[in-house]
């Protein structure tokens, strides 16, 4: 496959291959000299039209550790403020030569457009598009689960994951549901009806509006909290939930819910967190939280994705 646009691009063999190569990459990162010559002479362009801390820096670290040349582009401070379009921005950067283009954009479908409109010859990696998908986040989440669950055997078949919160605006939720389903895990989404997208019933997962009941019924191996995405909530539309306090009470992970989780259940969050809203400090900083580890795992996973795409060694995908 040439691009990674959706978690659905990966069949089980391709997903497992990425996760296995990520483990090999992580092993190289424990050495004193972390840099590998693998992508020497290749150019990776990071094209960020939306803000990012984790994804942008970890793609940059990943590309650099593989010895690629890296061009970082942020829409802020660029000619996008003069009205330049995605197409013209892409063509401009393409003129500098790009073997891979990592793109984050506020519009769902922008990476797909970039990949298929002929604006770049490079491999396109979706680093988050609108409310649509964030496939490398799902991969690093699955990688983190493989490390912690099932005694680290790497098999996620039958693993139970509860994903809680603002599913409506979350590209992380959709990509996780797709990838975890491919890997044989069972996902339950929990959210108020106002924060679920139209058509969620057709997703390969269960859906609930009641967090305590879902946690009791599912007895999850992992609980993934989602950020309440205020910047995507139209103030005029409003009414997604009555108040922050009420949201926390019904859908937040606080001390009491944390204490009621199974002994081995891990607590995940893609970040950035709204501490005190969807997750309390107790939960975020607890021994069972993998939140900081998820970020570190992102580097190895993104090294694997860049390497496999540029080496043309990602088989069995759909893109
Ligand atoms: N950082 C993730 C994303 O960009 C999740 C979030 O922003 O809540 O999708
Ligand atoms: N998890 C995630 O994508 O974080 P950033 O938005 O900071 O990249």
Coordinates of C-alpha atoms and ligand atoms in Angstrom, one line a residue:
X1 CA 0.0 0.0 0.0
X2 CA 1.2 3.5 -0.8
X3 CA -0.5 5.7 1.8
X4 CA -1.9 5.5 5.3
X5 CA -5.1 7.4 5.3
X6 CA -7.4 5.4 7.5
X7 CA -7.1 2.6 10.0
X8 CA -9.3 0.6 7.7
X9 CA -6.5 0.7 5.1
X10 CA -4.8 -1.9 7.3
X11 CA -5.9 -5.5 7.3
X12 CA -4.9 -7.7 10.2
X13 CA -1.6 -8.8 8.6
X14 CA -0.6 -5.2 7.7
X15 CA -1.5 -3.9 11.2
X16 CA 0.4 -6.7 13.0
X17 CA 3.4 -6.0 10.7
X18 CA 3.4 -2.3 11.7
X19 CA 3.2 -3.2 15.3
X20 CA 6.0 -5.8 15.1
X21 CA 8.3 -3.5 13.2
X22 CA 7.5 -0.8 15.8
X23 CA 8.8 -3.2 18.4
X24 CA 12.0 -3.6 16.5
X25 CA 12.3 0.1 16.1
X26 CA 11.7 0.6 19.9
X27 CA 14.6 -1.8 20.6
X28 CA 16.9 0.3 18.5
X29 CA 15.9 3.3 20.5
X30 CA 17.2 1.8 23.7
X31 CA 20.7 1.8 22.2
X32 CA 23.1 4.6 22.9
X33 CA 23.2 5.7 19.3
X34 CA 19.6 5.9 18.3
X35 CA 20.0 7.0 14.7
X36 CA 19.5 4.4 11.9
X37 CA 20.6 5.1 8.3
X38 CA 17.4 3.6 6.9
X39 CA 15.9 6.7 5.2
X40 CA 19.1 8.5 4.4
X41 CA 18.5 10.7 1.3
X42 CA 14.7 10.6 1.7
X43 CA 12.6 13.7 2.6
X44 CA 9.7 13.7 5.0
X45 CA 7.4 16.8 4.9
X46 CA 5.3 17.4 8.0
X47 CA 2.4 19.5 6.9
X48 CA 0.4 20.7 9.9
X49 CA -2.7 22.9 9.3
X50 CA -4.0 22.2 12.8
X51 CA -2.2 22.5 16.1
X52 CA -0.3 19.5 17.5
X53 CA 2.2 18.8 20.2
X54 CA 2.6 15.0 20.3
X55 CA 2.0 14.0 16.7
X56 CA 4.1 16.7 15.1
X57 CA 7.1 16.2 17.4
X58 CA 7.0 12.4 17.3
X59 CA 6.8 12.3 13.5
X60 CA 9.8 14.7 13.4
X61 CA 11.7 12.5 15.9
X62 CA 10.8 9.4 14.0
X63 CA 11.9 10.7 10.6
X64 CA 15.2 12.1 12.1
X65 CA 16.0 8.8 13.9
X66 CA 15.7 7.1 10.5
X67 CA 18.1 9.8 9.0
X68 CA 15.5 11.3 6.7
X69 CA 15.7 15.0 5.9
X70 CA 12.7 16.7 7.5
X71 CA 10.8 19.8 6.4
X72 CA 8.3 21.1 9.0
X73 CA 5.5 23.2 7.8
X74 CA 2.9 24.8 10.1
X75 CA 0.0 26.7 8.7
X76 CA 0.5 29.4 11.4
X77 CA 3.2 31.7 10.2
X78 CA 2.9 30.5 6.6
X79 CA 1.3 31.9 3.4
X80 CA -1.9 30.1 4.3
X81 CA -2.7 33.3 6.2
X82 CA -2.5 35.0 2.8
X83 CA -5.2 32.7 1.5
X84 CA -3.0 30.0 -0.1
X85 CA -4.9 26.8 -0.6
X86 CA -4.0 23.2 0.4
X87 CA -3.4 22.5 -3.2
X88 CA -0.9 25.3 -3.8
X89 CA 0.8 24.7 -0.5
X90 CA 1.2 21.1 -1.3
X91 CA 2.5 21.8 -4.8
X92 CA 5.0 24.3 -3.4
X93 CA 6.4 21.8 -0.9
X94 CA 6.3 19.1 -3.6
X95 CA 8.6 21.2 -5.7
X96 CA 11.2 20.7 -2.9
X97 CA 10.8 17.0 -3.2
X98 CA 8.9 14.9 -0.7
X99 CA 9.0 11.1 -0.4
X100 CA 6.5 11.2 2.4
X101 CA 3.9 13.9 3.4
X102 CA 2.5 13.7 6.9
X103 CA -0.6 15.8 7.0
X104 CA -2.9 17.1 9.7
X105 CA -5.8 19.2 8.6
X106 CA -9.1 20.6 10.0
X107 CA -11.1 19.2 7.0
X108 CA -12.1 15.6 7.1
X109 CA -10.8 14.0 3.9
X110 CA -7.9 16.5 3.2
X111 CA -5.2 13.7 3.3
X112 CA -7.3 11.6 0.9
X113 CA -7.5 14.6 -1.5
X114 CA -3.8 15.1 -1.2
X115 CA -3.0 11.5 -1.9
X116 CA -5.4 11.1 -4.9
X117 CA -5.4 14.5 -6.6
X118 CA -1.9 14.2 -7.9
X119 CA -0.5 17.1 -5.8
X120 CA 2.3 15.0 -4.4
X121 CA 4.2 11.9 -5.5
X122 CA 5.0 11.1 -1.9
X123 CA 3.4 8.6 0.4
X124 CA 0.7 10.4 2.4
X125 CA 0.2 9.7 6.1
X126 CA -2.9 11.0 7.8
X127 CA -1.9 12.7 11.1
X128 CA -5.5 13.6 11.9
X129 CA -8.2 15.0 9.6
X130 CA -11.1 16.9 11.1
X131 CA -13.4 14.6 13.0
X132 CA -12.6 11.7 10.7
X133 CA -9.4 9.7 11.4
X134 CA -6.0 9.5 13.2
X135 CA -4.6 6.1 12.2
X136 CA -1.2 6.4 13.7
X137 CA -2.8 7.3 17.1
X138 CA -4.8 4.0 16.9
X139 CA -1.6 2.2 16.0
X140 CA 0.3 3.6 19.0
X141 CA -2.7 2.8 21.2
X142 CA -2.8 -0.8 20.0
X143 CA 1.0 -1.0 20.5
X144 CA 0.6 0.2 24.1
X145 CA -2.2 -2.3 24.7
X146 CA 0.0 -5.1 23.3
X147 CA 2.7 -4.2 25.8
X148 CA 0.4 -4.2 28.8
X149 CA -2.4 -6.8 28.1
X150 CA -2.4 -10.5 27.6
X151 CA 1.0 -10.8 29.3
X152 CA 2.6 -8.9 26.5
X153 CA 2.1 -11.8 24.0
X154 CA 1.0 -9.2 21.4
X155 CA -2.4 -10.8 20.7
X156 CA -5.3 -8.4 21.2
X157 CA -8.0 -10.9 20.1
X158 CA -10.9 -10.8 22.7
X159 CA -9.4 -7.8 24.6
X160 CA -12.2 -5.5 25.9
X161 CA -11.8 -1.7 25.5
X162 CA -14.2 1.0 26.7
X163 CA -13.8 4.3 24.9
X164 CA -15.5 7.2 26.8
X165 CA -16.4 10.8 25.9
X166 CA -16.7 13.1 23.0
X167 CA -16.9 10.5 20.2
X168 CA -18.7 13.0 18.0
X169 CA -15.6 15.2 17.5
X170 CA -13.0 12.4 17.9
X171 CA -10.9 11.0 15.0
X172 CA -9.1 8.9 17.6
X173 CA -12.3 7.0 18.5
X174 CA -13.1 6.1 14.9
X175 CA -9.6 5.0 14.1
X176 CA -9.4 2.9 17.3
X177 CA -12.7 1.2 16.7
X178 CA -11.6 0.3 13.1
X179 CA -8.2 -1.0 14.1
X180 CA -9.2 -2.8 17.3
X181 CA -12.0 -4.5 15.4
X182 CA -9.5 -5.6 12.7
X183 CA -7.2 -7.0 15.5
X184 CA -10.2 -8.9 17.1
X185 CA -10.7 -6.7 20.2
X186 CA -14.1 -5.7 21.4
X187 CA -14.9 -2.0 21.8
X188 CA -17.7 -0.3 23.7
X189 CA -18.2 3.4 23.1
X190 CA -19.7 5.4 26.0
X191 CA -21.0 8.9 25.5
X192 CA -24.1 11.0 26.0
X193 CA -26.4 10.8 22.9
X194 CA -25.4 14.4 22.0
X195 CA -21.8 13.4 21.6
X196 CA -22.2 10.4 19.3
X197 CA -22.1 10.8 15.5
X198 CA -24.9 9.9 13.2
X199 CA -24.5 6.4 12.0
X200 CA -22.5 5.1 14.9
X201 CA -24.8 2.1 15.1
X202 CA -23.1 0.8 12.0
X203 CA -19.6 0.9 13.5
X204 CA -18.2 -2.4 14.5
X205 CA -18.6 -1.8 18.3
X206 CA -21.2 -1.6 21.0
X207 CA -22.6 1.7 22.2
X208 CA -23.8 2.8 25.6
X209 CA -24.9 6.0 27.3
X210 CA -24.1 4.9 30.9
X211 CA -20.5 4.7 32.0
X212 CA -20.9 2.9 35.3
X213 CA -23.1 0.2 33.7
X214 CA -20.7 -0.2 30.8
X215 CA -17.7 -0.6 33.1
X216 CA -19.6 -3.1 35.3
X217 CA -20.9 -5.1 32.3
X218 CA -17.7 -5.1 30.1
X219 CA -15.1 -5.3 32.9
X220 CA -12.6 -3.7 30.4
X221 CA -8.9 -4.4 30.0
X222 CA -8.4 -0.8 28.9
X223 CA -10.4 2.4 29.4
X224 CA -9.7 5.1 26.9
X225 CA -10.8 8.6 27.9
X226 CA -11.4 11.1 25.1
X227 CA -10.9 14.9 25.3
X228 CA -14.0 17.1 25.3
X229 CA -13.2 19.0 22.1
X230 CA -14.4 22.5 22.9
X231 CA -12.8 24.0 19.9
X232 CA -15.0 21.9 17.6
X233 CA -18.2 22.7 19.5
X234 CA -20.2 25.4 17.8
X235 CA -21.1 27.8 20.6
X236 CA -24.3 28.8 18.8
X237 CA -25.3 25.2 18.6
X238 CA -24.4 24.5 22.2
X239 CA -26.2 22.0 24.5
X240 CA -23.8 19.1 24.2
X241 CA -24.0 18.6 27.9
X242 CA -25.6 20.6 30.7
X243 CA -22.4 21.7 32.6
X244 CA -18.8 20.6 33.1
X245 CA -19.7 19.4 36.5
X246 CA -22.5 17.2 35.2
X247 CA -20.3 15.9 32.4
X248 CA -17.6 14.9 34.9
X249 CA -20.1 13.3 37.2
X250 CA -21.6 11.1 34.5
X251 CA -18.7 10.5 32.1
X252 CA -15.5 11.5 33.9
X253 CA -12.9 9.1 35.2
X254 CA -12.4 10.2 38.8
X255 CA -11.1 8.6 42.0
X256 CA -14.2 6.4 42.7
X257 CA -14.5 5.0 39.2
X258 CA -10.8 4.4 39.1
X259 CA -10.9 2.4 42.3
X260 CA -13.7 0.3 40.9
X261 CA -11.7 -0.8 37.8
X262 CA -10.2 -4.3 37.6
X263 CA -6.8 -4.6 39.1
X264 CA -5.1 -4.9 35.7
X265 CA -7.2 -2.4 33.8
X266 CA -5.1 0.3 32.1
X267 CA -6.2 3.9 31.7
X268 CA -5.5 5.6 28.4
X269 CA -5.9 9.1 26.9
X270 CA -4.6 10.3 23.5
X271 CA -3.8 13.8 25.0
X272 CA -4.1 16.6 25.4
X273 CA -6.2 16.2 28.5
X274 CA -8.7 18.4 30.2
X275 CA -7.7 17.5 33.7
X276 CA -10.7 17.8 36.0
X277 CA -13.2 17.4 33.1
X278 CA -13.0 14.0 31.4
X279 CA -10.2 12.7 33.7
X280 CA -9.1 13.6 37.2
X281 CA -5.5 14.1 38.2
X282 CA -5.7 10.9 40.3
X283 CA -6.6 8.9 37.2
X284 CA -4.2 10.6 34.9
X285 CA -1.3 10.2 37.2
X286 CA -2.1 6.8 38.6
X287 CA 0.2 3.8 38.3
X288 CA -2.3 2.2 35.8
X289 CA -2.2 5.3 33.5
X290 CA -0.3 4.7 30.2
X291 CA -0.8 8.3 29.0
X292 CA 2.9 9.4 29.0
X293 CA 4.0 6.0 27.7
X294 CA 1.6 6.3 24.7
X295 CA 3.4 9.4 23.6
X296 CA 6.8 7.6 23.7
X297 CA 5.4 4.7 21.8
X298 CA 4.3 7.1 19.1
X299 CA 7.9 7.6 18.0
X300 CA 8.5 3.8 17.4
X301 CA 5.2 3.4 15.7
X302 CA 5.7 6.3 13.4
X303 CA 9.2 5.1 12.6
X304 CA 7.7 1.8 11.5
X305 CA 5.0 3.5 9.4
X306 CA 7.5 5.8 7.6
X307 CA 9.9 2.9 7.0
X308 CA 7.3 0.5 5.8
X309 CA 5.6 3.0 3.4
X310 CA 8.9 4.3 2.0
X311 CA 10.4 0.9 1.6
X312 CA 7.2 -0.3 -0.1
X313 CA 7.0 -3.1 2.4
X314 CA 3.5 -2.7 3.7
X315 CA 1.6 -5.6 2.3
X316 CA -2.1 -6.5 2.3
X317 CA -3.4 -3.0 2.9
X318 CA -6.4 -1.5 1.1
X319 CA -4.9 2.0 0.1
Ligands
LIG1 N1 -4.7 14.8 19.9 C1 -5.8 14.0 19.4 C2 -6.2 14.5 18.0 O1 -5.6 15.4 17.5 C3 -6.9 14.0 20.3 C4 -7.4 15.3 20.8 O2 -7.0 16.3 20.3 O3 -8.3 15.3 21.7 O4 -7.1 14.0 17.5
LIG2 N1 -2.8 12.7 20.5 C1 -2.5 13.7 19.6 O1 -2.7 13.6 18.4 O2 -1.9 14.8 20.2 P1 -1.5 16.2 19.4 O3 -2.8 16.8 19.0 O4 -0.8 17.0 20.5 O5 -0.7 15.8 18.3

